[in-house]
mmCIF file of C-alpha atoms and ligand atoms in Angstrom:
data_model
loop_
_atom_site.group_PDB
_atom_site.id
_atom_site.type_symbol
_atom_site.label_atom_id
_atom_site.label_comp_id
_atom_site.label_asym_id
_atom_site.label_seq_id
_atom_site.Cartn_x
_atom_site.Cartn_y
_atom_site.Cartn_z
ATOM 1 C CA MET S 1 -217.063 -36.897 119.227
ATOM 2 C CA LYS S 2 -216.103 -33.331 118.538
ATOM 3 C CA ILE S 3 -214.110 -32.231 121.556
ATOM 4 C CA LEU S 4 -212.944 -28.743 122.465
ATOM 5 C CA ILE S 5 -209.882 -28.649 124.731
ATOM 6 C CA LEU S 6 -209.112 -25.312 126.390
ATOM 7 C CA GLY S 7 -205.626 -24.583 127.693
ATOM 8 C CA ALA S 8 -204.316 -26.976 125.063
ATOM 9 C CA LYS S 9 -200.684 -25.903 125.427
ATOM 10 C CA GLY S 10 -200.624 -26.570 129.158
ATOM 11 C CA MET S 11 -199.229 -29.760 130.683
ATOM 12 C CA LEU S 12 -202.616 -31.451 131.052
ATOM 13 C CA GLY S 13 -204.193 -29.851 127.961
ATOM 14 C CA SER S 14 -201.364 -31.200 125.765
ATOM 15 C CA ALA S 15 -201.704 -34.722 127.215
ATOM 16 C CA LEU S 16 -205.488 -34.647 126.736
ATOM 17 C CA ALA S 17 -205.211 -33.443 123.140
ATOM 18 C CA GLU S 18 -202.821 -36.314 122.421
ATOM 19 C CA GLU S 19 -205.018 -38.849 124.212
ATOM 20 C CA PHE S 20 -208.298 -37.843 122.573
ATOM 21 C CA LYS S 21 -207.015 -37.373 119.041
ATOM 22 C CA ASN S 22 -207.552 -41.025 118.069
ATOM 23 C CA GLY S 23 -211.121 -41.495 116.939
ATOM 24 C CA ASN S 24 -212.314 -37.983 117.761
ATOM 25 C CA GLU S 25 -212.245 -34.575 116.171
ATOM 26 C CA VAL S 26 -210.216 -32.454 118.570
ATOM 27 C CA LEU S 27 -210.140 -28.664 118.671
ATOM 28 C CA ALA S 28 -207.105 -27.830 120.806
ATOM 29 C CA TRP S 29 -207.322 -24.133 121.649
ATOM 30 C CA THR S 30 -204.590 -22.140 123.329
ATOM 31 C CA ARG S 31 -204.945 -18.952 125.332
ATOM 32 C CA GLU S 32 -204.258 -16.964 122.136
ATOM 33 C CA GLU S 33 -207.183 -18.695 120.419
ATOM 34 C CA LEU S 34 -209.617 -18.245 123.301
ATOM 35 C CA ASP S 35 -209.102 -16.307 126.508
ATOM 36 C CA ILE S 36 -211.375 -18.094 128.970
ATOM 37 C CA SER S 37 -211.622 -14.995 131.169
ATOM 38 C CA ASP S 38 -213.583 -13.270 128.387
ATOM 39 C CA PRO S 39 -217.198 -14.545 128.602
ATOM 40 C CA GLU S 40 -218.285 -12.871 125.363
ATOM 41 C CA ALA S 41 -215.385 -14.375 123.439
ATOM 42 C CA MET S 42 -216.345 -17.792 124.785
ATOM 43 C CA ALA S 43 -220.014 -17.427 123.888
ATOM 44 C CA GLY S 44 -219.011 -16.282 120.383
ATOM 45 C CA ALA S 45 -216.420 -18.979 119.714
ATOM 46 C CA ILE S 46 -218.097 -22.129 121.011
ATOM 47 C CA THR S 47 -220.374 -23.639 118.383
ATOM 48 C CA SER S 48 -223.277 -26.012 118.933
ATOM 49 C CA ASP S 49 -221.694 -28.893 116.970
ATOM 50 C CA ILE S 50 -219.224 -29.516 119.824
ATOM 51 C CA ASP S 51 -220.088 -32.559 121.988
ATOM 52 C CA MET S 52 -217.750 -31.985 124.910
ATOM 53 C CA ILE S 53 -215.733 -29.112 126.384
ATOM 54 C CA VAL S 54 -212.635 -30.006 128.386
ATOM 55 C CA ASN S 55 -211.348 -27.089 130.416
ATOM 56 C CA ALA S 56 -207.645 -27.544 131.194
ATOM 57 C CA ALA S 57 -206.932 -23.799 131.276
ATOM 58 C CA ALA S 58 -206.071 -22.164 134.582
ATOM 59 C CA LEU S 59 -203.595 -20.042 136.476
ATOM 60 C CA THR S 60 -201.550 -22.699 138.226
ATOM 61 C CA ASP S 61 -198.791 -20.733 139.970
ATOM 62 C CA ILE S 62 -200.360 -21.086 143.384
ATOM 63 C CA ASP S 63 -198.041 -18.685 145.186
ATOM 64 C CA ALA S 64 -198.107 -16.025 142.460
ATOM 65 C CA ILE S 65 -201.904 -15.672 142.742
ATOM 66 C CA GLU S 66 -202.121 -15.728 146.536
ATOM 67 C CA ASP S 67 -202.430 -11.920 146.607
ATOM 68 C CA LYS S 68 -204.507 -11.736 143.390
ATOM 69 C CA LEU S 69 -207.975 -12.900 144.342
ATOM 70 C CA ASP S 70 -209.737 -11.011 141.522
ATOM 71 C CA GLU S 71 -207.477 -12.472 138.857
ATOM 72 C CA ALA S 72 -207.766 -15.951 140.348
ATOM 73 C CA MET S 73 -211.566 -15.748 140.287
ATOM 74 C CA LYS S 74 -211.559 -14.304 136.786
ATOM 75 C CA VAL S 75 -209.522 -17.146 135.266
ATOM 76 C CA ASN S 76 -209.931 -20.091 137.639
ATOM 77 C CA ALA S 77 -213.551 -19.753 138.771
ATOM 78 C CA ARG S 78 -215.919 -17.653 136.649
ATOM 79 C CA PRO S 79 -215.135 -19.282 133.276
ATOM 80 C CA SER S 80 -216.453 -22.497 134.799
ATOM 81 C CA ALA S 81 -219.858 -20.810 135.261
ATOM 82 C CA VAL S 82 -219.851 -19.598 131.658
ATOM 83 C CA LEU S 83 -218.822 -23.006 130.322
ATOM 84 C CA ALA S 84 -221.350 -24.867 132.482
ATOM 85 C CA ASP S 85 -224.030 -22.501 131.228
ATOM 86 C CA ILE S 86 -223.071 -22.996 127.578
ATOM 87 C CA CYS S 87 -223.010 -26.777 128.097
ATOM 88 C CA ASN S 88 -226.423 -26.687 129.776
ATOM 89 C CA ILE S 89 -227.990 -24.707 126.959
ATOM 90 C CA LEU S 90 -226.354 -26.655 124.135
ATOM 91 C CA GLY S 91 -226.524 -30.126 125.742
ATOM 92 C CA MET S 92 -222.757 -30.645 125.879
ATOM 93 C CA THR S 93 -220.639 -32.573 128.346
ATOM 94 C CA TYR S 94 -218.348 -30.428 130.483
ATOM 95 C CA VAL S 95 -215.074 -31.786 131.899
ATOM 96 C CA HIS S 96 -213.547 -29.585 134.579
ATOM 97 C CA PHE S 97 -210.414 -30.053 136.692
ATOM 98 C CA SER S 98 -209.868 -29.261 140.320
ATOM 99 C CA SER S 99 -207.330 -30.110 142.955
ATOM 100 C CA GLU S 100 -206.595 -31.236 146.508
ATOM 101 C CA HIS S 101 -206.168 -27.552 147.361
ATOM 102 C CA VAL S 102 -209.953 -27.309 147.877
ATOM 103 C CA PHE S 103 -209.514 -29.343 151.086
ATOM 104 C CA PRO S 104 -208.209 -28.160 154.474
ATOM 105 C CA GLY S 105 -205.810 -31.105 154.792
ATOM 106 C CA ARG S 106 -206.416 -31.785 158.480
ATOM 107 C CA ASP S 107 -207.661 -35.357 158.015
ATOM 108 C CA ASN S 108 -204.753 -37.796 157.802
ATOM 109 C CA ARG S 109 -206.971 -40.295 155.944
ATOM 110 C CA GLY S 110 -207.201 -37.883 153.002
ATOM 111 C CA TYR S 111 -210.382 -36.899 151.199
ATOM 112 C CA ASP S 112 -212.778 -38.862 149.021
ATOM 113 C CA GLU S 113 -215.145 -37.479 146.395
ATOM 114 C CA ARG S 114 -217.695 -36.428 149.053
ATOM 115 C CA GLY S 115 -215.135 -34.585 151.204
ATOM 116 C CA LYS S 116 -216.197 -31.150 152.398
ATOM 117 C CA THR S 117 -214.270 -28.375 150.687
ATOM 118 C CA GLU S 118 -212.606 -25.802 152.932
ATOM 119 C CA PRO S 119 -209.745 -24.184 151.013
ATOM 120 C CA LEU S 120 -206.748 -22.555 152.675
ATOM 121 C CA SER S 121 -205.497 -20.443 149.762
ATOM 122 C CA VAL S 122 -206.717 -18.126 147.023
ATOM 123 C CA TYR S 123 -206.017 -20.846 144.431
ATOM 124 C CA GLY S 124 -208.017 -23.342 146.499
ATOM 125 C CA SER S 125 -210.878 -20.875 147.002
ATOM 126 C CA ALA S 126 -211.149 -20.141 143.286
ATOM 127 C CA LYS S 127 -211.035 -23.872 142.495
ATOM 128 C CA ALA S 128 -213.723 -24.606 145.112
ATOM 129 C CA GLN S 129 -215.915 -21.921 143.555
ATOM 130 C CA SER S 130 -215.227 -23.309 140.067
ATOM 131 C CA GLU S 131 -216.435 -26.718 141.253
ATOM 132 C CA LYS S 132 -219.790 -25.298 142.354
ATOM 133 C CA PHE S 133 -220.187 -23.551 139.004
ATOM 134 C CA ALA S 134 -219.187 -26.647 137.026
ATOM 135 C CA LEU S 135 -221.745 -28.809 138.814
ATOM 136 C CA GLU S 136 -224.555 -26.469 137.791
ATOM 137 C CA ASN S 137 -224.458 -28.303 134.455
ATOM 138 C CA ASP S 138 -226.144 -31.727 134.630
ATOM 139 C CA ARG S 139 -223.553 -33.254 132.302
ATOM 140 C CA THR S 140 -220.345 -32.390 134.162
ATOM 141 C CA TYR S 141 -217.399 -34.586 135.041
ATOM 142 C CA LEU S 142 -215.607 -32.760 137.834
ATOM 143 C CA ILE S 143 -212.191 -34.338 138.184
ATOM 144 C CA ARG S 144 -209.915 -33.641 141.115
ATOM 145 C CA THR S 145 -206.282 -34.537 140.708
ATOM 146 C CA SER S 146 -202.995 -33.711 142.381
ATOM 147 C CA ARG S 147 -199.286 -32.892 141.896
ATOM 148 C CA LEU S 148 -199.142 -33.601 138.184
ATOM 149 C CA PHE S 149 -195.834 -34.654 136.686
ATOM 150 C CA GLY S 150 -194.991 -35.276 133.043
ATOM 151 C CA ASP S 151 -193.869 -33.323 130.027
ATOM 152 C CA PRO S 152 -194.409 -29.614 130.684
ATOM 153 C CA GLY S 153 -196.714 -27.461 128.601
ATOM 154 C CA THR S 154 -195.484 -26.007 125.329
ATOM 155 C CA SER S 155 -196.666 -22.391 125.541
ATOM 156 C CA ALA S 156 -194.136 -19.573 125.865
ATOM 157 C CA ASN S 157 -195.138 -19.193 129.542
ATOM 158 C CA ALA S 158 -194.940 -22.882 130.423
ATOM 159 C CA LYS S 159 -192.894 -23.611 133.502
ATOM 160 C CA GLU S 160 -190.508 -26.530 133.903
ATOM 161 C CA SER S 161 -192.014 -29.633 135.501
ATOM 162 C CA PHE S 162 -191.164 -30.094 139.173
ATOM 163 C CA VAL S 163 -189.433 -33.382 138.306
ATOM 164 C CA GLN S 164 -187.005 -31.403 136.160
ATOM 165 C CA ASP S 165 -186.663 -28.771 138.909
ATOM 166 C CA ILE S 166 -185.665 -31.503 141.356
ATOM 167 C CA LYS S 167 -183.178 -33.017 138.879
ATOM 168 C CA ASN S 168 -181.651 -29.618 138.081
ATOM 169 C CA ALA S 169 -181.260 -28.682 141.751
ATOM 170 C CA ALA S 170 -179.865 -32.116 142.689
ATOM 171 C CA SER S 171 -177.338 -32.067 139.825
ATOM 172 C CA SER S 172 -176.148 -28.527 140.377
ATOM 173 C CA GLN S 173 -176.158 -28.441 144.199
ATOM 174 C CA GLY S 174 -175.440 -32.061 145.178
ATOM 175 C CA SER S 175 -177.913 -31.762 148.045
ATOM 176 C CA ILE S 176 -181.459 -30.449 148.252
ATOM 177 C CA ASN S 177 -183.974 -29.748 150.980
ATOM 178 C CA SER S 178 -187.464 -31.067 150.501
ATOM 179 C CA VAL S 179 -190.650 -30.690 152.541
ATOM 180 C CA HIS S 180 -191.539 -33.750 154.619
ATOM 181 C CA ASP S 181 -194.783 -32.651 156.231
ATOM 182 C CA GLU S 182 -197.155 -32.245 153.265
ATOM 183 C CA VAL S 183 -198.576 -35.442 151.794
ATOM 184 C CA ALA S 184 -200.469 -35.761 148.518
ATOM 185 C CA SER S 185 -201.053 -38.031 145.545
ATOM 186 C CA PRO S 186 -198.435 -37.510 142.793
ATOM 187 C CA THR S 187 -200.014 -38.246 139.415
ATOM 188 C CA TYR S 188 -198.574 -38.853 135.961
ATOM 189 C CA VAL S 189 -200.362 -36.597 133.521
ATOM 190 C CA LYS S 190 -200.486 -39.335 130.845
ATOM 191 C CA ASP S 191 -202.204 -41.743 133.257
ATOM 192 C CA LEU S 192 -204.692 -39.006 134.125
ATOM 193 C CA ALA S 193 -205.431 -38.224 130.467
ATOM 194 C CA ARG S 194 -206.002 -41.917 129.661
ATOM 195 C CA SER S 195 -208.260 -42.325 132.651
ATOM 196 C CA VAL S 196 -210.308 -39.262 131.656
ATOM 197 C CA ARG S 197 -210.817 -40.722 128.187
ATOM 198 C CA GLU S 198 -211.880 -44.080 129.667
ATOM 199 C CA LEU S 199 -214.270 -42.351 132.054
ATOM 200 C CA VAL S 200 -215.938 -40.444 129.241
ATOM 201 C CA GLU S 201 -216.011 -43.364 126.809
ATOM 202 C CA ALA S 202 -217.516 -45.649 129.460
ATOM 203 C CA LYS S 203 -220.261 -43.056 129.893
ATOM 204 C CA LYS S 204 -219.912 -43.249 133.669
ATOM 205 C CA PRO S 205 -222.445 -41.193 135.626
ATOM 206 C CA TYR S 206 -221.679 -37.489 135.687
ATOM 207 C CA GLY S 207 -220.328 -36.106 138.963
ATOM 208 C CA VAL S 208 -217.167 -35.822 141.011
ATOM 209 C CA TYR S 209 -214.201 -38.171 140.480
ATOM 210 C CA HIS S 210 -210.745 -38.374 142.020
ATOM 211 C CA ILE S 211 -208.148 -39.472 139.468
ATOM 212 C CA VAL S 212 -204.666 -39.932 140.926
ATOM 213 C CA ASN S 213 -201.946 -42.553 140.834
ATOM 214 C CA SER S 214 -202.100 -44.994 143.766
ATOM 215 C CA GLY S 215 -200.120 -44.324 146.920
ATOM 216 C CA TYR S 216 -199.139 -41.093 148.591
ATOM 217 C CA ALA S 217 -195.929 -39.155 149.043
ATOM 218 C CA THR S 218 -194.467 -36.174 150.797
ATOM 219 C CA TRP S 219 -192.377 -33.842 148.673
ATOM 220 C CA TYR S 220 -189.349 -35.366 150.407
ATOM 221 C CA GLN S 221 -190.341 -38.919 149.418
ATOM 222 C CA PHE S 222 -191.072 -37.829 145.875
ATOM 223 C CA ALA S 223 -187.800 -35.917 145.462
ATOM 224 C CA SER S 224 -185.854 -38.851 146.941
ATOM 225 C CA LYS S 225 -187.440 -41.178 144.380
ATOM 226 C CA VAL S 226 -186.593 -38.823 141.504
ATOM 227 C CA VAL S 227 -182.955 -38.649 142.637
ATOM 228 C CA GLU S 228 -182.780 -42.447 143.096
ATOM 229 C CA LEU S 229 -184.388 -43.307 139.741
ATOM 230 C CA SER S 230 -182.302 -40.695 137.909
ATOM 231 C CA LYS S 231 -179.167 -42.151 139.548
ATOM 232 C CA LEU S 232 -178.045 -38.699 140.632
ATOM 233 C CA ASN S 233 -175.241 -38.404 143.125
ATOM 234 C CA ALA S 234 -177.122 -36.116 145.493
ATOM 235 C CA THR S 235 -178.638 -36.178 148.970
ATOM 236 C CA VAL S 236 -182.168 -35.103 149.839
ATOM 237 C CA ALA S 237 -182.771 -33.678 153.296
ATOM 238 C CA PRO S 238 -186.247 -33.605 154.890
ATOM 239 C CA VAL S 239 -187.314 -30.179 156.150
ATOM 240 C CA ALA S 240 -190.541 -28.834 157.612
ATOM 241 C CA ARG S 241 -192.708 -26.524 155.511
ATOM 242 C CA ARG S 242 -192.131 -23.765 158.096
ATOM 243 C CA GLU S 243 -188.437 -23.874 157.137
ATOM 244 C CA MET S 244 -189.341 -23.416 153.437
ATOM 245 C CA PRO S 245 -192.158 -20.853 153.619
ATOM 246 C CA VAL S 246 -194.343 -20.106 150.597
ATOM 247 C CA ALA S 247 -197.116 -17.556 150.031
ATOM 248 C CA ALA S 248 -200.027 -20.001 149.757
ATOM 249 C CA VAL S 249 -200.867 -22.412 152.578
ATOM 250 C CA ARG S 250 -200.983 -26.025 151.381
ATOM 251 C CA PRO S 251 -203.123 -28.818 152.825
ATOM 252 C CA ARG S 252 -200.954 -30.936 155.121
ATOM 253 C CA TYR S 253 -202.814 -34.105 154.165
ATOM 254 C CA GLY S 254 -203.928 -33.559 150.576
ATOM 255 C CA MET S 255 -204.349 -37.196 149.601
ATOM 256 C CA LEU S 256 -207.248 -37.734 147.191
ATOM 257 C CA VAL S 257 -209.074 -41.005 147.824
ATOM 258 C CA ASN S 258 -210.670 -42.588 144.749
ATOM 259 C CA THR S 259 -213.721 -44.670 145.687
ATOM 260 C CA LYS S 260 -215.484 -44.653 142.296
ATOM 261 C CA LEU S 261 -213.034 -45.768 139.599
ATOM 262 C CA PRO S 262 -210.507 -48.604 139.240
ATOM 263 C CA GLN S 263 -207.268 -47.675 141.004
ATOM 264 C CA LEU S 264 -204.417 -46.474 138.775
ATOM 265 C CA ARG S 265 -200.906 -47.917 139.022
ATOM 266 C CA SER S 266 -198.633 -46.565 141.764
ATOM 267 C CA TRP S 267 -196.994 -43.165 141.376
ATOM 268 C CA GLU S 268 -193.576 -44.865 141.703
ATOM 269 C CA GLU S 269 -194.295 -47.104 138.704
ATOM 270 C CA ALA S 270 -195.571 -44.162 136.683
ATOM 271 C CA LEU S 271 -192.572 -42.017 137.657
ATOM 272 C CA THR S 272 -190.211 -44.824 136.651
ATOM 273 C CA GLU S 273 -191.816 -44.964 133.201
ATOM 274 C CA TYR S 274 -191.746 -41.177 132.838
ATOM 275 C CA LEU S 275 -188.061 -40.937 133.741
ATOM 276 C CA GLN S 276 -187.165 -43.696 131.287
HETATM 277 N N1 NAP E 301 -200.364 -29.226 137.782
HETATM 278 C C1 NAP E 301 -200.899 -29.794 138.846
HETATM 279 O O1 NAP E 301 -200.194 -30.315 139.726
HETATM 280 C C2 NAP E 301 -202.401 -29.813 139.018
HETATM 281 C C3 NAP E 301 -202.936 -30.487 140.127
HETATM 282 C C4 NAP E 301 -204.316 -30.516 140.306
HETATM 283 C C5 NAP E 301 -205.140 -29.894 139.394
HETATM 284 N N2 NAP E 301 -204.605 -29.234 138.337
HETATM 285 C C6 NAP E 301 -205.512 -28.561 137.406
HETATM 286 O O2 NAP E 301 -205.369 -29.131 136.124
HETATM 287 C C7 NAP E 301 -205.606 -28.131 135.128
HETATM 288 C C8 NAP E 301 -204.430 -28.069 134.170
HETATM 289 O O3 NAP E 301 -203.256 -27.750 134.899
HETATM 290 P P1 NAP E 301 -201.796 -27.821 134.236
HETATM 291 O O4 NAP E 301 -200.898 -28.359 135.254
HETATM 292 O O5 NAP E 301 -201.862 -28.445 132.902
HETATM 293 O O6 NAP E 301 -201.474 -26.269 134.115
HETATM 294 P P2 NAP E 301 -200.505 -25.499 133.104
HETATM 295 O O7 NAP E 301 -199.476 -26.404 132.553
HETATM 296 O O8 NAP E 301 -200.092 -24.272 133.826
HETATM 297 O O9 NAP E 301 -201.498 -25.121 131.907
HETATM 298 C C9 NAP E 301 -202.534 -24.200 132.063
HETATM 299 C C10 NAP E 301 -202.841 -23.626 130.709
HETATM 300 O O10 NAP E 301 -203.900 -22.672 130.874
HETATM 301 C C11 NAP E 301 -203.637 -21.586 130.011
HETATM 302 N N3 NAP E 301 -204.325 -20.385 130.460
HETATM 303 C C12 NAP E 301 -204.053 -19.594 131.515
HETATM 304 N N4 NAP E 301 -204.898 -18.550 131.561
HETATM 305 C C13 NAP E 301 -205.717 -18.676 130.477
HETATM 306 C C14 NAP E 301 -206.789 -17.908 129.955
HETATM 307 N N5 NAP E 301 -207.196 -16.773 130.536
HETATM 308 N N6 NAP E 301 -207.396 -18.338 128.819
HETATM 309 C C15 NAP E 301 -206.988 -19.470 128.201
HETATM 310 N N7 NAP E 301 -205.977 -20.236 128.638
HETATM 311 C C16 NAP E 301 -205.350 -19.842 129.765
HETATM 312 C C17 NAP E 301 -202.132 -21.416 130.075
HETATM 313 O O11 NAP E 301 -201.700 -20.692 128.948
HETATM 314 P P3 NAP E 301 -200.288 -19.897 128.976
HETATM 315 O O12 NAP E 301 -199.247 -20.935 129.207
HETATM 316 O O13 NAP E 301 -200.232 -19.268 127.664
HETATM 317 O O14 NAP E 301 -200.380 -18.948 130.115
HETATM 318 C C18 NAP E 301 -201.662 -22.865 130.077
HETATM 319 O O15 NAP E 301 -201.454 -23.339 128.759
HETATM 320 C C19 NAP E 301 -205.868 -26.832 135.903
HETATM 321 O O16 NAP E 301 -207.254 -26.664 136.082
HETATM 322 C C20 NAP E 301 -205.212 -27.084 137.236
HETATM 323 O O17 NAP E 301 -205.786 -26.304 138.256
HETATM 324 C C21 NAP E 301 -203.256 -29.188 138.103
#
């Protein structure tokens, strides 16, 4: 297949480019090569010989965009409409990524693929809108995932992974506070990328999929595991989100339930491998 990956210097884009390179022709485009918020540039650059477009480009600093609805829609939502349209016209497969932030997080059983979206933040609203756009193409894989960890992106703007943030804070401060009342599904970006390739290669029916490592964790549980596995001499203290306020409201229960694909290994096992 000839595969176009957008946002190819991001954390997920880099992992996908690596995963798909065997046996496929991969075009890995960065923001400099194609700005996805420019519809004309997209229509001009995407050629009909491409079989599949994988959109891993987005604004992912959830708090930074909480007061920037227009920008969030411009980058995180509308490009999905343009890409779905191009894929519809040219008969391409579209792979789009979304997140647990489309859900309200009130249900302590988490959310499966049919869960009703009701976002709490600007990021979540733009993602929910992007999902609707993406599904306007008949050949779309809409993949929701959560709390990605792994090697960070390689662009000049790439931020450190939160695993590294936890390690840095634990090493320098000896004790860290971590939120204990927000649960989600931590996911290793390499496991996600492999699972996306398997999904596509198996030619599974188009539609919505939840791809996450098995098990759930609060930030506190995750940070404690990072400190334990990294053998750092530091303590992790559980605190409520209200004691560590942020601009964007997060779902309290953001667990993504996968009812359609084989379950991935546990996040603890994946984190152990990543830290090794
Ligand atoms: N990270 C998570 O925990 C998580 C969880 C659930 C879903 N997701 C979704 O997974 C996807 C990938 O996320 P990620 O974690 O890999 O994010 P990331 O590391 O921040 O990468 C995003 C990439 O998008 C690029 N980008 C931003 N604006 C662009 C534009 N206008 N045109 C072209 N490229 C642009 C960025 O380029 P620059 O670096 O040059 O700005 C960056 O390389 C996103 O759709 C995200 O919403 C992520």
